[in-house]
C-alpha positions as semicolon CSV with decimal commas, in nm:
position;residue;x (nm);y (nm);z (nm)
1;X;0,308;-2,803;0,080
2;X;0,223;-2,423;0,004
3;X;0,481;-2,231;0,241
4;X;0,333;-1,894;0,383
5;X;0,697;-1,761;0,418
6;X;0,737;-1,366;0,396
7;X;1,034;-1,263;0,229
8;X;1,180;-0,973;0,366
9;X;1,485;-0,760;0,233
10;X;1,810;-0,899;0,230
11;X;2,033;-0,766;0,482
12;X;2,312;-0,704;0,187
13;X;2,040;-0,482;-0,007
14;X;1,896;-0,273;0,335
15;X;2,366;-0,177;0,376
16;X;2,381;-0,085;0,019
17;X;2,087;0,113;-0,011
18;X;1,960;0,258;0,348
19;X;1,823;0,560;0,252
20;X;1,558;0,407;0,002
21;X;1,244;0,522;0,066
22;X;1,109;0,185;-0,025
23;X;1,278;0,029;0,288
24;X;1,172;0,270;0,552
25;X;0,805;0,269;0,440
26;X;0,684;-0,120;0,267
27;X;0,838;-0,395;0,474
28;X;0,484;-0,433;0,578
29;X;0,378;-0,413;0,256
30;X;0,624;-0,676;0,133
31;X;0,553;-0,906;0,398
32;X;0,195;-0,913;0,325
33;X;0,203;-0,928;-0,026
34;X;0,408;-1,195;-0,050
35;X;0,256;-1,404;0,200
36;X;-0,059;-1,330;0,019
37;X;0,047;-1,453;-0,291
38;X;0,196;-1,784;-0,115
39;X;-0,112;-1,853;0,073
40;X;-0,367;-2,147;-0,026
41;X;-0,634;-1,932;-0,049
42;X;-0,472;-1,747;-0,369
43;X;-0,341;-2,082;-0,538
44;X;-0,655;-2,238;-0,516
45;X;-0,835;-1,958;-0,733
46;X;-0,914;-1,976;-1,044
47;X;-0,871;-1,640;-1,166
48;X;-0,978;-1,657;-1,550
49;X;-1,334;-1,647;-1,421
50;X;-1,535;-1,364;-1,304
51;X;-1,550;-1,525;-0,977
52;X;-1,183;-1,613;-0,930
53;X;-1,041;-1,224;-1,022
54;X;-1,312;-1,063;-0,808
55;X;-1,197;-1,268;-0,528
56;X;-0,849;-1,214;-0,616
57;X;-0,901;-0,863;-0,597
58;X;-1,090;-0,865;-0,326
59;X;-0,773;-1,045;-0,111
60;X;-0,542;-0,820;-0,275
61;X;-0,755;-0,505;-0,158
62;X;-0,754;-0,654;0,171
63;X;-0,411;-0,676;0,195
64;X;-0,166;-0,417;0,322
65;X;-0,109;-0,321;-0,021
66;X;-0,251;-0,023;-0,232
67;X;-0,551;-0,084;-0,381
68;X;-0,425;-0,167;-0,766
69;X;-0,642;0,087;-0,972
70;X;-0,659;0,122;-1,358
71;X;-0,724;0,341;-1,621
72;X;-1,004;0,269;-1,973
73;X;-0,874;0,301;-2,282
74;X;-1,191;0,466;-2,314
75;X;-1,078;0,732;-2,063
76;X;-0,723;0,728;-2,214
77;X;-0,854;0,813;-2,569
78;X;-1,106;1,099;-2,411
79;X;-0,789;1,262;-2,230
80;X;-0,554;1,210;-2,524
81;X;-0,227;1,182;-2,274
82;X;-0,111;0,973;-1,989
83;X;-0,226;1,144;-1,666
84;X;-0,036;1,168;-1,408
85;X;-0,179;1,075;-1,088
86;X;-0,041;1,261;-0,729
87;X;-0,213;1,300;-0,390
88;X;-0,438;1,579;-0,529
89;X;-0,531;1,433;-0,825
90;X;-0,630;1,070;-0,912
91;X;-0,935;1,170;-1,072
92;X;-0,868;0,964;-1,401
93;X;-0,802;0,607;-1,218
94;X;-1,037;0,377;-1,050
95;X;-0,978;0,088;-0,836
96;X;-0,989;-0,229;-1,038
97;X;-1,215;-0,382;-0,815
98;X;-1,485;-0,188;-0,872
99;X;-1,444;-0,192;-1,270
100;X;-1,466;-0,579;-1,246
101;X;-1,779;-0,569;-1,063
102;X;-1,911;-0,309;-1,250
103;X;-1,892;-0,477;-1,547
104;X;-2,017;-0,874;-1,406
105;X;-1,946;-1,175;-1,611
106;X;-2,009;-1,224;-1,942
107;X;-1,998;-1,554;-2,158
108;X;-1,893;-1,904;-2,041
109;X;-1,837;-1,695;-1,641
110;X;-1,537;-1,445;-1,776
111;X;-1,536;-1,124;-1,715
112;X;-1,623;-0,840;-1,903
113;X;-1,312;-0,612;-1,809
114;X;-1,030;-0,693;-1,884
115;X;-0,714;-0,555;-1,697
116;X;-0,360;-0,489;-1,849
117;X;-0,065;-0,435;-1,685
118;X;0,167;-0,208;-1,915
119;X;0,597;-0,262;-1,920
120;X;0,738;0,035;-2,062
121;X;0,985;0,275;-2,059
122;X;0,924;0,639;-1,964
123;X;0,930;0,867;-2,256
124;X;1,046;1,177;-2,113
125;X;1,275;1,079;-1,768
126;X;1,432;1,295;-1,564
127;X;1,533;1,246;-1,171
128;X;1,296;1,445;-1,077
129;X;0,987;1,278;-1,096
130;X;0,723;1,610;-1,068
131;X;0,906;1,705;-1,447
132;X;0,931;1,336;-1,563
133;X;0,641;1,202;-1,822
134;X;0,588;0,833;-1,898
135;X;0,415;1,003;-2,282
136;X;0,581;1,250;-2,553
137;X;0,382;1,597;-2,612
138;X;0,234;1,458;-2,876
139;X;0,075;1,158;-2,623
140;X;0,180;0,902;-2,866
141;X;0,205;0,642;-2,575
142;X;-0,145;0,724;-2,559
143;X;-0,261;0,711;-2,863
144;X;-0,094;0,330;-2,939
145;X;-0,246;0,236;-2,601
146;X;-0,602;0,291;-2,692
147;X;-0,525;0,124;-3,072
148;X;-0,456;-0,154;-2,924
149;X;-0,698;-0,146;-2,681
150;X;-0,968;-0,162;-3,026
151;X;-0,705;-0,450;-3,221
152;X;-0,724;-0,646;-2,845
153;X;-1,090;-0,634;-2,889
154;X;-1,134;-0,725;-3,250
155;X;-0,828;-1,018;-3,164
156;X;-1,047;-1,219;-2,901
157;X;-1,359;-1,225;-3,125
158;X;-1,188;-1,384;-3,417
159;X;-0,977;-1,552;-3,208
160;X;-0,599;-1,683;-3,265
161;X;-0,631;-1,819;-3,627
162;X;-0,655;-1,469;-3,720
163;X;-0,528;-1,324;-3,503
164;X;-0,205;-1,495;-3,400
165;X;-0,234;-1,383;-3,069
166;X;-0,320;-1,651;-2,801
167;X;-0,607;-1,580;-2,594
168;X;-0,656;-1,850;-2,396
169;X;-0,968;-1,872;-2,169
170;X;-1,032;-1,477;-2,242
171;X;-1,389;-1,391;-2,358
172;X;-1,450;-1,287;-2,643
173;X;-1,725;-1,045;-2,515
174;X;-1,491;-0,771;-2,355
175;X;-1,669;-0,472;-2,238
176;X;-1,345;-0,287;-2,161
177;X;-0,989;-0,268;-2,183
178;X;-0,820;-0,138;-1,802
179;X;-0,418;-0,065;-1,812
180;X;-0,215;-0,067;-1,486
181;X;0,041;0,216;-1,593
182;X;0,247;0,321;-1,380
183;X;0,209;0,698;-1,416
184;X;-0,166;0,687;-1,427
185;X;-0,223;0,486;-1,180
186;X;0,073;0,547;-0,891
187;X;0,063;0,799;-0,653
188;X;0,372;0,978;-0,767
189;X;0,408;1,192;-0,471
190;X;0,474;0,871;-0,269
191;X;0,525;0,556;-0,492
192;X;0,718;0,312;-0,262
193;X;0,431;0,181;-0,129
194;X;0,291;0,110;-0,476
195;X;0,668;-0,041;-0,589
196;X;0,639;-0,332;-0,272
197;X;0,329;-0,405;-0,451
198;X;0,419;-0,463;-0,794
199;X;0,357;-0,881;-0,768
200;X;0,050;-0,857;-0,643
201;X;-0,075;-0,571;-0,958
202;X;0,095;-0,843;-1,217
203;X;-0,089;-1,137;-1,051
204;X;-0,423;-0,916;-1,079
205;X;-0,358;-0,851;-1,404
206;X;-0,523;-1,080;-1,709
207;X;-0,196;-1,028;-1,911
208;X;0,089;-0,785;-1,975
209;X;0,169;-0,543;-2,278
210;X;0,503;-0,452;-2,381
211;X;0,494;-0,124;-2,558
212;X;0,851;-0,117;-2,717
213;X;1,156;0,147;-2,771
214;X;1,478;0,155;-2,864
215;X;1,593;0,130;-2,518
216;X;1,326;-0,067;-2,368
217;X;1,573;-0,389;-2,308
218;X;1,807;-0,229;-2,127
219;X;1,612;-0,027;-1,863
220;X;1,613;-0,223;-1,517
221;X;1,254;-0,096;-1,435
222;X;1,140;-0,303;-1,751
223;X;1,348;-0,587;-1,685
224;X;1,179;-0,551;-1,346
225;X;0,802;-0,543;-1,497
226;X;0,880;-0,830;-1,741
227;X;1,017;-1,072;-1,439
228;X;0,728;-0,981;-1,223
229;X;0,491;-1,074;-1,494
230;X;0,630;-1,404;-1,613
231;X;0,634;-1,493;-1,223
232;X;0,304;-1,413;-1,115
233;X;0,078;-1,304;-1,412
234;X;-0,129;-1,576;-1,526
235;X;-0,058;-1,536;-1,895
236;X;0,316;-1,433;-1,802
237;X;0,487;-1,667;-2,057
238;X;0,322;-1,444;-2,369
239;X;0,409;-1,087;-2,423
240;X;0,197;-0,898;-2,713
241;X;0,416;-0,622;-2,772
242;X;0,300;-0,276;-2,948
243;X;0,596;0,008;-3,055
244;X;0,467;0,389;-3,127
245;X;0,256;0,465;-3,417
246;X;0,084;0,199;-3,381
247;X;-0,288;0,209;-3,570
248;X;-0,550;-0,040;-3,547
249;X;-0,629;-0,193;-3,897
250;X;-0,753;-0,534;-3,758
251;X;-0,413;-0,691;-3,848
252;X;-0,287;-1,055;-3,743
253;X;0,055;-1,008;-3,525
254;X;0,331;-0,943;-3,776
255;X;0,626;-1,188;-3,599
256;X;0,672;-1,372;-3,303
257;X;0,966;-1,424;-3,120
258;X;1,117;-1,544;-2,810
259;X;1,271;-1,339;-2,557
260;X;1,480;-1,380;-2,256
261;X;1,319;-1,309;-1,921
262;X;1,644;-1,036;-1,831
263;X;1,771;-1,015;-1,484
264;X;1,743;-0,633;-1,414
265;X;2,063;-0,646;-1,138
266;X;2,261;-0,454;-1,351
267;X;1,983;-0,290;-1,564
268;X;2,005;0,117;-1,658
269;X;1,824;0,314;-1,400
270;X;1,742;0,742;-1,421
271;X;1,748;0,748;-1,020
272;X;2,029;0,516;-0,884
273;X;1,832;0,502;-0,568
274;X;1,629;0,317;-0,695
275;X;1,867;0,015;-0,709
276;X;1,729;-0,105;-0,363
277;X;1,414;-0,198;-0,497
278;X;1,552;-0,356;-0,771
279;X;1,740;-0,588;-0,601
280;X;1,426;-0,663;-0,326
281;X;1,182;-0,725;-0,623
282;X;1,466;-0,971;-0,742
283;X;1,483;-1,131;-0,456
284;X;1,059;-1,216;-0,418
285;X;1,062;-1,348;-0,777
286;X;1,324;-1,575;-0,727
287;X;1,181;-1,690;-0,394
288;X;0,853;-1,726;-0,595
289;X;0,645;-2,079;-0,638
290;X;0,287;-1,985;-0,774
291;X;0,377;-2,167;-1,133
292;X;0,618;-2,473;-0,955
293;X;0,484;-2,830;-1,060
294;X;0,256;-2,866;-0,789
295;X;0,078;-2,566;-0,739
296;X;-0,012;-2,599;-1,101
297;X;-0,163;-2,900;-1,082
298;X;-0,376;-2,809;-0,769
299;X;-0,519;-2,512;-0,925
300;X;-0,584;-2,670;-1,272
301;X;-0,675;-3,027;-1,214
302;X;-0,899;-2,875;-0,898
303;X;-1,070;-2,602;-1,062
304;X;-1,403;-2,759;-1,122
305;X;-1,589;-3,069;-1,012
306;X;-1,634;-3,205;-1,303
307;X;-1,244;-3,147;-1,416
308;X;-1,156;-3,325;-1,106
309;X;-1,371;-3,611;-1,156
310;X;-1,242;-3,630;-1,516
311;X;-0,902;-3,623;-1,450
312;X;-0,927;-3,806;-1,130
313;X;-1,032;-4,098;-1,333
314;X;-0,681;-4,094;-1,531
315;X;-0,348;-4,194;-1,369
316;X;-0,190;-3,965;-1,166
317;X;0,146;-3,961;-1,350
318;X;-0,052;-3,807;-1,642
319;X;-0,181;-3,537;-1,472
320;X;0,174;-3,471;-1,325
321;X;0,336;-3,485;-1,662
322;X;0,077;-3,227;-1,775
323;X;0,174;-2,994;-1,483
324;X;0,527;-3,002;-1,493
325;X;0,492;-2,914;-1,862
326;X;0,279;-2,610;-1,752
327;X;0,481;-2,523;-1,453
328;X;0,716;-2,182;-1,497
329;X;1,083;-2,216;-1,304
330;X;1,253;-1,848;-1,332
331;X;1,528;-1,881;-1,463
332;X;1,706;-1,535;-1,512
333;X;1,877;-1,425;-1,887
334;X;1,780;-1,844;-1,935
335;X;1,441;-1,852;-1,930
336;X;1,223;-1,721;-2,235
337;X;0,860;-1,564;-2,294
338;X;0,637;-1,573;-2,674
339;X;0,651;-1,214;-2,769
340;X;0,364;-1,095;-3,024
341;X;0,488;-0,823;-3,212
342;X;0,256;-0,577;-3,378
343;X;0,333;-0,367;-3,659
């Protein structure tokens, strides 16, 4: 049975940390996103269609969350930096419900946009956030962004063999490339609202990019973004990963490896405050069952009448077997992703 359960912050969390501004602004937020992503209505979609995401973002837009917006690698190689978007300006992101329409379906009912979320660490921190950048000067976040936007591209039409990068029911007739990054596309003059809604911009998302730095494994706000995504993202159990400098040259991924899915309790954090919402985030993935044994099979075995009837036909132990090999426990510092590393 699908539980509609909220979870709400622990009462440990709200002693430690009562003057987060996530706590006195998004336990509506929290409540709704998680019961969102709990409901029926969500597990039963099947979001790898055009169909299924526009519907998905349609719920998610009708939540109490922000709408999740996005920025093109088109627009992000025009610009040549990572824009920063505040109350006054969000001129450079668009909501990604509107990019998926705009662009319809394309072949075999996917869409043509594709939407990214991006896990990195910001380039140029400070505590306070109006003289903190997520880019160098020389935008070279930027730069590797929209490289691999044109590598993604070129990957899904010659698909894995040359590749070596999985991508699954992804068309190969993308129109665009959208990243959800967190500087572009979070109101920085007030992001708490945008932090409570973190699960639901992963779920949204088609898949997640690492781009890499030295300290990228020990920063709790990545440890954060890669939890969130192996939890609800679809494609959470890959990770193509992309370090700066990074130029296009239509090459197949250079190594894979597996990582551990870190728990970011203890992870390295510019603005301690920030702890709090940490430890909440924690909390909903843990609590988490969109990729448990039986939601999986519901949403794959269900997806189509003509899967159903096939699969109906076969003994249901099969089908079981086949979901609990599919299914995605969290395990934290135990469990592992595929990473895809590009050189």
């Amino acid at each position: 049975m699908v539980s509609n359960t909220s979870v709400l912050p622990d009462e440990n969390i709200l002693l430690k940390y009562p003057h987060s501004c996530y706590f006195d602004t998004c336990r509506d937020i929290t409540s709704s996103v998680t019961s969102l992503l709990s409901s029926k209505q969500w597990q039963k979609l099947h979001v790898t269609t055009y169909k299924g995401k526009r519907k998905q973002l349609e719920l998610a837009s009708a939540s109490k969350a922000p709408p999740m917006k996005v920025i093109s690698a088109t627009e992000l190689g025009r610009i040549g930096r990572i824009p920063k978007r505040t109350k006054n300006n969000s001129l450079h992101a668009v909501k990604a419900l509107d990019v998926v329409v705009e662009h319809g379906s394309c072949a075999a009912k996917r869409p043509g946009a594709v939407l990214v979320f991006v896990s990195h660490r910001w380039l140029s921190p400070h505590a306070d956030s109006s003289q903190a950048d997520a880019d160098d000067r020389r935008g070279s976040k930027a730069r590797a962004l929209v490289e691999w936007a044109k590598w993604f591209k070129w990957a899904l039409k010659v698909g894995e063999r040359v590749s070596g990068l999985p991508t699954g029911e992804l068309t190969s007739h993308c129109k665009e490339v959208y990243f959800w990054i967190d500087q572009a596309c979070v109101n920085q003059d007030d992001p708490a609202p945008h932090m409570a809604a973190l699960p639901v911009y992963a779920a949204c998302s088609h898949l997640t990019l690492c781009y890499h730095t030295h300290d990228y494994d020990g920063r709790a706000w990545c440890q954060v973004e890669r939890m969130i995504s192996y939890v609800y993202c679809s494609t959470g159990d890959m990770l193509p990963v992309v370090r700066q400098g990074f130029l296009n040259k239509n090459q197949s991924v250079a190594q894979v490896e597996r990582w551990v899915v870190p728990d970011p309790k203890h992870g390295k954090l510019t603005v301690e405050e920030d702890r709090g919402v940490i430890l909440e985030l924690r909390e909903v993935a843990l609590e988490s069952q969109i990729f448990s044994c039986p939601r999986v099979y519901i949403r794959f075995f269900t997806r189509d009448w003509l899967t159903t009837l096939l699969w109906g036909s076969l003994c249901c132990a099969c089908c079981g077997l086949c979901a609990m090999i599919a299914s995605r426990p969290l395990k934290l510092n135990q469990t592992k992703v595929t990473a895809f590393i590009l050189k």
